[in-house]
PDB file of C-alpha atoms in Angstrom:
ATOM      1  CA  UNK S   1       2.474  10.510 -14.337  1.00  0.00           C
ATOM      2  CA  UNK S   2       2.990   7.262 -16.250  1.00  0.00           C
ATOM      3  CA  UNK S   3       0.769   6.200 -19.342  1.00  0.00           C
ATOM      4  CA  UNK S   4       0.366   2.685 -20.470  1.00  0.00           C
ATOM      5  CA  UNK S   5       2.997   0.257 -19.031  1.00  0.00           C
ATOM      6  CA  UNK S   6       3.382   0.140 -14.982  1.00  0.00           C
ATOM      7  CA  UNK S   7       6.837   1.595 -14.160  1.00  0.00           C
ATOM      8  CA  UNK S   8       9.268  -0.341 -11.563  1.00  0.00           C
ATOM      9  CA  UNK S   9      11.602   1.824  -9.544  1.00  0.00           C
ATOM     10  CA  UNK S  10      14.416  -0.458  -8.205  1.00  0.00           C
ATOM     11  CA  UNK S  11      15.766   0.907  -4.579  1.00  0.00           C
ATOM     12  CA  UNK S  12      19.255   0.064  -3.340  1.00  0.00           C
ATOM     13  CA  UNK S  13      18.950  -2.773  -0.923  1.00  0.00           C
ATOM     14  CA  UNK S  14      16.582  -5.162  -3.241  1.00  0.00           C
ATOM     15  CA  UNK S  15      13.180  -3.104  -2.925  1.00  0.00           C
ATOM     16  CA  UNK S  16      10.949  -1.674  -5.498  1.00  0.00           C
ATOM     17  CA  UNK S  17       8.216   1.003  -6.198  1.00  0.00           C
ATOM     18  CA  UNK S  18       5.637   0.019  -8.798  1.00  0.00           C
ATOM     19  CA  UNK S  19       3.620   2.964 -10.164  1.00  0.00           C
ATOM     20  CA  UNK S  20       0.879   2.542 -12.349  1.00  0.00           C
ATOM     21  CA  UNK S  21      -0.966   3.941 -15.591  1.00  0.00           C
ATOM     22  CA  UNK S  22      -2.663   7.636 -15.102  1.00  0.00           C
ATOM     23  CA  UNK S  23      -1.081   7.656 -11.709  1.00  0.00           C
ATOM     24  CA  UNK S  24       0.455  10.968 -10.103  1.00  0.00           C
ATOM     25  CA  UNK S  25       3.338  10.310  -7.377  1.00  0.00           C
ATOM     26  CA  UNK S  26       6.589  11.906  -6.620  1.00  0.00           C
ATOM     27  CA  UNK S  27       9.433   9.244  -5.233  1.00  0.00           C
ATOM     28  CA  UNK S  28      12.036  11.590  -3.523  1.00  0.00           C
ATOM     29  CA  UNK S  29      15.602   9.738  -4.517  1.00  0.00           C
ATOM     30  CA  UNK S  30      17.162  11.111  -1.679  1.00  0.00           C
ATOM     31  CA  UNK S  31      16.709   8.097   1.730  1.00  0.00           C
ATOM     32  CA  UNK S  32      16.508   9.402   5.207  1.00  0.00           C
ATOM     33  CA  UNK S  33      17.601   7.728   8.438  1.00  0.00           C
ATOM     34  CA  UNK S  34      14.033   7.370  10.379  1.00  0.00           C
ATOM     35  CA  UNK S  35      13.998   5.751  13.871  1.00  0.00           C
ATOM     36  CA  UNK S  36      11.203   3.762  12.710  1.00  0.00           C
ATOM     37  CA  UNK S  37      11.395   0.281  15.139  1.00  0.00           C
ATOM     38  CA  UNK S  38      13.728   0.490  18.237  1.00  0.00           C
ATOM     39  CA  UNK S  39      17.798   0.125  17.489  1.00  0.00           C
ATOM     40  CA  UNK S  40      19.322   1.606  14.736  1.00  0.00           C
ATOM     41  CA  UNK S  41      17.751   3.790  12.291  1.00  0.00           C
ATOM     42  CA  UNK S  42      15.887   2.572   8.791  1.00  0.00           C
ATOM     43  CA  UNK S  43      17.150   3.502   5.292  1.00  0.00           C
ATOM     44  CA  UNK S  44      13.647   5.514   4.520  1.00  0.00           C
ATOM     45  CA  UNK S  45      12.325   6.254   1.121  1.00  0.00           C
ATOM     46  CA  UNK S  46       9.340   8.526   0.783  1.00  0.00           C
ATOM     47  CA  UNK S  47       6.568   8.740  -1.792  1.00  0.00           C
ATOM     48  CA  UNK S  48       3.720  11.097  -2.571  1.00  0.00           C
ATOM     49  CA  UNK S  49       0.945   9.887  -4.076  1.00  0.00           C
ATOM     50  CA  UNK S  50      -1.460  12.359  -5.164  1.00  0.00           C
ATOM     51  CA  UNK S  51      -3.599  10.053  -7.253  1.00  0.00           C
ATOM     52  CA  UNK S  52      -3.500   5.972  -8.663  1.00  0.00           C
ATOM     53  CA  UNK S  53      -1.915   3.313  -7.913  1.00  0.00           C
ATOM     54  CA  UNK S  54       1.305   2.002  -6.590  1.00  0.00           C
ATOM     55  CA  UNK S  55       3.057  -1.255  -5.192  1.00  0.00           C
ATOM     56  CA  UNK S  56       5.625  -1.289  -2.878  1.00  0.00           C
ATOM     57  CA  UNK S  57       7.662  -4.914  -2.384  1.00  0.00           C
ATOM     58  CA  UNK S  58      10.630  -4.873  -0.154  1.00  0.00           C
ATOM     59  CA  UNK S  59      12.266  -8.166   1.220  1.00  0.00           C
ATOM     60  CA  UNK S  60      11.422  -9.682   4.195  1.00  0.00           C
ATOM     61  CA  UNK S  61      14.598  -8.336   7.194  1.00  0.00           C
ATOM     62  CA  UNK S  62      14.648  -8.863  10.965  1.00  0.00           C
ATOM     63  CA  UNK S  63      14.747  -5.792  11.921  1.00  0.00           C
ATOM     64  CA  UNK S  64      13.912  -4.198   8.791  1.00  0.00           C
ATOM     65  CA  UNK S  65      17.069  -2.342   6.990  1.00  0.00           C
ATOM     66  CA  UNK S  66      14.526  -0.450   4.424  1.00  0.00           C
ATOM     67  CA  UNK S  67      11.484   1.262   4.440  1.00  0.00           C
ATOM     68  CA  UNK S  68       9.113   3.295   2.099  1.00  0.00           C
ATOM     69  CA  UNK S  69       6.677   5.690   3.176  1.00  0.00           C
ATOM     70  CA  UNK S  70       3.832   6.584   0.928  1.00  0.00           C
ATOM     71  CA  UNK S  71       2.118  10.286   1.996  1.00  0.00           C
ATOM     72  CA  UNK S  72      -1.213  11.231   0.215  1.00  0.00           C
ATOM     73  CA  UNK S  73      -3.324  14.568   0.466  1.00  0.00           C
ATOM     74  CA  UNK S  74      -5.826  12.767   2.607  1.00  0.00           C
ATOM     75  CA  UNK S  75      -3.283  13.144   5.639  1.00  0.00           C
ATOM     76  CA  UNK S  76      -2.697   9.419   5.363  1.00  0.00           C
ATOM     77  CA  UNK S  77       0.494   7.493   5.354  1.00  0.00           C
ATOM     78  CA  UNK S  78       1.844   4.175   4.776  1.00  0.00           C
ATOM     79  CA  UNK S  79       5.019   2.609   6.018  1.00  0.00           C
ATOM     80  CA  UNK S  80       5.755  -0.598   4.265  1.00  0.00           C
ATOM     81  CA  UNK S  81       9.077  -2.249   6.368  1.00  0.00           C
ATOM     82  CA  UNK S  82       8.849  -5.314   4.454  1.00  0.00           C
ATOM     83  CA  UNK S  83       6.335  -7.561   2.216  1.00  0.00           C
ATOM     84  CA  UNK S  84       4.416  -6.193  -0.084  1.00  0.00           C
ATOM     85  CA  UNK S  85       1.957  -3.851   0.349  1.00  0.00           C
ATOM     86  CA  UNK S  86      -0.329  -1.572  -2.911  1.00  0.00           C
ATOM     87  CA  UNK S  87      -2.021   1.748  -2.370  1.00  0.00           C
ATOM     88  CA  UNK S  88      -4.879   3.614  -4.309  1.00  0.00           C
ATOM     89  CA  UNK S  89      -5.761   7.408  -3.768  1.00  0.00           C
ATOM     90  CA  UNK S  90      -8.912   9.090  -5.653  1.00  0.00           C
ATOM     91  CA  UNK S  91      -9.185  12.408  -3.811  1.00  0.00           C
ATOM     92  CA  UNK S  92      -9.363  12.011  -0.072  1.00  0.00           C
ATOM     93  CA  UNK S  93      -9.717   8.114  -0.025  1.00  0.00           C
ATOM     94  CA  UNK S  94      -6.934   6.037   0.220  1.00  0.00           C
ATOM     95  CA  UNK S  95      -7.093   2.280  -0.331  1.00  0.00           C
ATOM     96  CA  UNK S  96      -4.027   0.284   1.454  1.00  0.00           C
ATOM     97  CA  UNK S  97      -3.538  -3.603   1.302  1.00  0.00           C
ATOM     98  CA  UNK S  98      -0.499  -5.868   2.820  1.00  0.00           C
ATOM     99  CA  UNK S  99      -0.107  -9.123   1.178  1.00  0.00           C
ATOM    100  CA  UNK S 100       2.546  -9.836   3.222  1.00  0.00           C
ATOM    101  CA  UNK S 101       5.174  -8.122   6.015  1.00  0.00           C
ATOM    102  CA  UNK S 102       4.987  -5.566   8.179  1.00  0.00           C
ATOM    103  CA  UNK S 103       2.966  -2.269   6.978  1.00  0.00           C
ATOM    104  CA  UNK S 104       2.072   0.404   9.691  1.00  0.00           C
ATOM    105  CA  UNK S 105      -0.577   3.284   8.869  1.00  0.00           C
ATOM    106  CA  UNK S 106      -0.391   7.046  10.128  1.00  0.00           C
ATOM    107  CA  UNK S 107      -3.762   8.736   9.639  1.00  0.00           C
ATOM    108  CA  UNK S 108      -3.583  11.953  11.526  1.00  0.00           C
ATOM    109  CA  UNK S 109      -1.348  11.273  14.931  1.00  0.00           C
ATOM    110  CA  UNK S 110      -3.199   7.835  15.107  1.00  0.00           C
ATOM    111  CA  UNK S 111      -0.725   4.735  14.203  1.00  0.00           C
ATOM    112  CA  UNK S 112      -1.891   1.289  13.647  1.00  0.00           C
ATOM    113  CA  UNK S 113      -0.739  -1.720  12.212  1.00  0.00           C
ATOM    114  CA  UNK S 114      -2.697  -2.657   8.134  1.00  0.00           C
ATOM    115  CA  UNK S 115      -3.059  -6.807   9.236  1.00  0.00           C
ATOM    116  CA  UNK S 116      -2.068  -8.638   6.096  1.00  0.00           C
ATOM    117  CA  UNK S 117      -4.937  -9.850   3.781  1.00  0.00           C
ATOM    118  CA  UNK S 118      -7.621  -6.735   4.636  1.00  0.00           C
ATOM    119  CA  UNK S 119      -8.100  -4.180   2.140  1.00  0.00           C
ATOM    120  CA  UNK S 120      -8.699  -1.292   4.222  1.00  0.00           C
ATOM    121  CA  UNK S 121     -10.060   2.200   3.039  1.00  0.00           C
ATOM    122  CA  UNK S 122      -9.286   5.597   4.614  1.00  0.00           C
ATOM    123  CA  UNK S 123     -12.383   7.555   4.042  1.00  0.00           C
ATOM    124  CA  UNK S 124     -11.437  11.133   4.801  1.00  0.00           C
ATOM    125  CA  UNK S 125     -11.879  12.149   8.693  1.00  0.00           C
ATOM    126  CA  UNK S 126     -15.011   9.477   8.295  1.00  0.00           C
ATOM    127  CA  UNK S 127     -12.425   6.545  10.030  1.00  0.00           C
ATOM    128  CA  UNK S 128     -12.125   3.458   7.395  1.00  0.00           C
ATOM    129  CA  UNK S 129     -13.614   0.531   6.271  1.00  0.00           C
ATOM    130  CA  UNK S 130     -11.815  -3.146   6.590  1.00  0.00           C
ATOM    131  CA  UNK S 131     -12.416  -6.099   3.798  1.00  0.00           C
ATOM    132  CA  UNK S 132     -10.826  -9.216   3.908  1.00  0.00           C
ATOM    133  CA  UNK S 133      -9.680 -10.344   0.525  1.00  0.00           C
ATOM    134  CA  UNK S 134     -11.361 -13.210  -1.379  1.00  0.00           C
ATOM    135  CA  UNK S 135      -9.509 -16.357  -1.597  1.00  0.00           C
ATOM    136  CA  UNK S 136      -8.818 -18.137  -4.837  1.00  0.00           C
ATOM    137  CA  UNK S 137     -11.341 -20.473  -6.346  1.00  0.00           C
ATOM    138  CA  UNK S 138      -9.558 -23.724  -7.428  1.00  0.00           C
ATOM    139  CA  UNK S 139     -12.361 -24.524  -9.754  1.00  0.00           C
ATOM    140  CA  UNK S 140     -14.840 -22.681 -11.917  1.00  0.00           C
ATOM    141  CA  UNK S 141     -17.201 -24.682 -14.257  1.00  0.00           C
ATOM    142  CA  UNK S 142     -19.102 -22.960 -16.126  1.00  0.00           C
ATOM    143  CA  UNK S 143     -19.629 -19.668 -18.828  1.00  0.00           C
ATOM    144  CA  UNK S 144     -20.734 -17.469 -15.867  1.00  0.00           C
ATOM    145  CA  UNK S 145     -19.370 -17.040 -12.483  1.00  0.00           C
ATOM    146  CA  UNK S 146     -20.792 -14.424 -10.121  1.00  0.00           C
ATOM    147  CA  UNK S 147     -19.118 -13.665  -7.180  1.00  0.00           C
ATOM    148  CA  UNK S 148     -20.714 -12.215  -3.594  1.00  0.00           C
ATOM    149  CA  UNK S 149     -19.632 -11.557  -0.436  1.00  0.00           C
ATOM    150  CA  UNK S 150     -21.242 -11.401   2.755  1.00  0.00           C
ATOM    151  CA  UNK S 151     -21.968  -7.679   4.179  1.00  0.00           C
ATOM    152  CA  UNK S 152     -21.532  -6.148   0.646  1.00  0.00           C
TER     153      UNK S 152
END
Protein backbone atom coordinates (compact mmCIF):
# COMPACT_ATOMS: atom_id res chain seq x y z
CA UNK A 1 0.00 0.00 0.00
CA UNK A 2 1.51 3.41 -0.77
CA UNK A 3 0.61 6.67 1.27
CA UNK A 4 1.02 10.11 -0.08
CA UNK A 5 3.26 10.32 -3.21
CA UNK A 6 2.25 7.95 -6.36
CA UNK A 7 5.03 5.32 -6.70
CA UNK A 8 6.63 4.55 -10.34
CA UNK A 9 7.87 1.03 -10.90
CA UNK A 10 10.30 1.13 -13.90
CA UNK A 11 10.16 -2.41 -15.97
CA UNK A 12 13.09 -3.55 -18.10
CA UNK A 13 12.30 -2.70 -21.66
CA UNK A 14 11.16 1.17 -21.02
CA UNK A 15 7.64 0.46 -19.28
CA UNK A 16 6.28 1.54 -16.02
CA UNK A 17 3.66 0.75 -13.25
CA UNK A 18 2.26 3.78 -11.46
CA UNK A 19 0.51 2.96 -8.17
CA UNK A 20 -1.26 5.37 -6.29
CA UNK A 21 -2.03 6.75 -2.63
CA UNK A 22 -4.20 4.18 -0.29
CA UNK A 23 -3.89 1.73 -3.10
CA UNK A 24 -3.38 -2.18 -2.46
CA UNK A 25 -1.55 -4.13 -5.46
CA UNK A 26 1.04 -6.77 -5.62
CA UNK A 27 3.53 -6.42 -8.91
CA UNK A 28 5.10 -9.97 -9.17
CA UNK A 29 8.98 -9.08 -10.31
CA UNK A 30 9.31 -12.24 -11.83
CA UNK A 31 8.06 -11.79 -16.21
CA UNK A 32 6.54 -14.72 -17.91
CA UNK A 33 6.65 -15.65 -21.59
CA UNK A 34 2.69 -15.41 -22.57
CA UNK A 35 1.65 -16.19 -26.20
CA UNK A 36 -0.33 -13.17 -26.07
CA UNK A 37 -0.58 -11.99 -30.15
CA UNK A 38 0.51 -14.65 -32.76
CA UNK A 39 4.61 -15.18 -33.23
CA UNK A 40 6.80 -15.17 -30.53
CA UNK A 41 5.92 -14.94 -27.01
CA UNK A 42 5.52 -11.43 -24.84
CA UNK A 43 7.78 -10.50 -21.89
CA UNK A 44 4.55 -10.51 -19.35
CA UNK A 45 4.39 -8.70 -16.10
CA UNK A 46 1.46 -9.32 -13.81
CA UNK A 47 -0.27 -7.15 -11.23
CA UNK A 48 -2.93 -7.62 -8.59
CA UNK A 49 -4.86 -4.99 -7.71
CA UNK A 50 -7.02 -5.50 -4.85
CA UNK A 51 -8.03 -1.90 -4.38
CA UNK A 52 -6.99 1.98 -5.97
CA UNK A 53 -5.47 3.08 -8.54
CA UNK A 54 -2.77 2.33 -10.99
CA UNK A 55 -1.24 3.45 -14.46
CA UNK A 56 0.37 1.36 -16.69
CA UNK A 57 2.52 3.20 -19.78
CA UNK A 58 4.52 0.98 -21.98
CA UNK A 59 5.95 2.18 -25.43
CA UNK A 60 4.32 1.87 -28.44
CA UNK A 61 6.11 -1.85 -30.41
CA UNK A 62 4.92 -3.64 -33.56
CA UNK A 63 4.34 -6.55 -32.31
CA UNK A 64 4.45 -5.70 -28.81
CA UNK A 65 7.80 -7.02 -26.89
CA UNK A 66 6.08 -6.20 -23.28
CA UNK A 67 3.05 -6.58 -21.60
CA UNK A 68 1.40 -6.05 -18.10
CA UNK A 69 -1.51 -7.74 -16.89
CA UNK A 70 -3.50 -6.26 -14.10
CA UNK A 71 -5.89 -9.15 -12.19
CA UNK A 72 -8.49 -7.83 -9.62
CA UNK A 73 -10.93 -9.86 -7.25
CA UNK A 74 -13.79 -8.97 -9.51
CA UNK A 75 -12.50 -11.78 -12.01
CA UNK A 76 -11.43 -8.98 -14.31
CA UNK A 77 -8.23 -8.48 -16.16
CA UNK A 78 -6.40 -6.05 -18.12
CA UNK A 79 -3.68 -6.55 -20.66
CA UNK A 80 -2.03 -3.33 -21.57
CA UNK A 81 0.54 -4.30 -24.83
CA UNK A 82 1.33 -0.81 -25.33
CA UNK A 83 0.01 2.95 -24.63
CA UNK A 84 -1.15 3.83 -21.68
CA UNK A 85 -3.86 2.55 -20.02
CA UNK A 86 -5.14 3.41 -15.70
CA UNK A 87 -7.28 1.09 -13.64
CA UNK A 88 -9.50 1.67 -10.45
CA UNK A 89 -10.94 -1.25 -8.24
CA UNK A 90 -13.43 -0.47 -5.16
CA UNK A 91 -14.69 -3.97 -4.34
CA UNK A 92 -16.09 -5.77 -7.33
CA UNK A 93 -15.99 -2.74 -9.80
CA UNK A 94 -13.24 -2.15 -11.85
CA UNK A 95 -12.77 1.06 -13.83
CA UNK A 96 -10.29 0.61 -17.03
CA UNK A 97 -9.34 3.49 -19.51
CA UNK A 98 -6.76 3.40 -22.67
CA UNK A 99 -5.46 6.70 -23.62
CA UNK A 100 -3.61 5.25 -26.11
CA UNK A 101 -2.31 1.54 -27.59
CA UNK A 102 -3.51 -1.59 -27.51
CA UNK A 103 -5.36 -2.78 -24.11
CA UNK A 104 -7.43 -6.10 -24.23
CA UNK A 105 -9.95 -7.00 -21.26
CA UNK A 106 -10.64 -10.63 -19.81
CA UNK A 107 -13.81 -10.60 -17.71
CA UNK A 108 -14.65 -14.19 -17.08
CA UNK A 109 -13.65 -16.32 -20.47
CA UNK A 110 -15.05 -13.25 -22.46
CA UNK A 111 -12.08 -11.13 -24.26
CA UNK A 112 -12.58 -7.85 -25.83
CA UNK A 113 -10.67 -5.09 -26.93
CA UNK A 114 -11.00 -1.43 -24.13
CA UNK A 115 -11.24 1.19 -27.54
CA UNK A 116 -9.03 4.09 -26.58
CA UNK A 117 -10.78 7.22 -25.09
CA UNK A 118 -13.93 5.18 -23.20
CA UNK A 119 -13.82 4.83 -19.62
CA UNK A 120 -15.42 1.62 -19.19
CA UNK A 121 -16.68 0.08 -15.81
CA UNK A 122 -16.88 -3.64 -14.94
CA UNK A 123 -19.80 -3.85 -12.66
CA UNK A 124 -19.59 -7.29 -11.11
CA UNK A 125 -21.45 -10.17 -13.25
CA UNK A 126 -23.93 -6.96 -14.07
CA UNK A 127 -21.77 -6.53 -17.74
CA UNK A 128 -20.24 -2.76 -17.83
CA UNK A 129 -20.91 0.56 -18.59
CA UNK A 130 -18.92 2.61 -21.54
CA UNK A 131 -18.19 6.64 -21.25
CA UNK A 132 -16.39 8.45 -23.64
CA UNK A 133 -14.03 10.91 -22.08
CA UNK A 134 -14.62 14.70 -22.19
CA UNK A 135 -12.46 16.64 -24.40
CA UNK A 136 -10.50 19.65 -23.28
CA UNK A 137 -12.07 23.06 -23.18
CA UNK A 138 -9.67 25.61 -24.81
CA UNK A 139 -11.40 28.41 -23.06
CA UNK A 140 -13.18 29.01 -19.79
CA UNK A 141 -14.36 32.60 -18.89
CA UNK A 142 -15.69 32.95 -16.03
CA UNK A 143 -15.63 32.18 -11.80
CA UNK A 144 -17.93 29.14 -12.37
CA UNK A 145 -17.86 26.45 -14.87
CA UNK A 146 -20.29 23.54 -14.67
CA UNK A 147 -19.82 20.75 -16.68
CA UNK A 148 -22.70 18.07 -18.10
CA UNK A 149 -22.85 15.42 -20.23
CA UNK A 150 -25.46 13.95 -22.18
CA UNK A 151 -27.05 10.53 -20.71
CA UNK A 152 -25.61 11.27 -17.19
Amino acid sequence: MTKGEPATLSLPGGGAVVVYADTEASLLTESQGLMLLPGKKTVTYSVILRKGHIDVELPEQNPPALAVIVSTKADTRIVTLSGKTSIRAEGYNVTAVSYQGLTTVTQGTKLTRLPNKVKRTYQGKSGNVDHELLAATSYVNGKRVWLATRGT
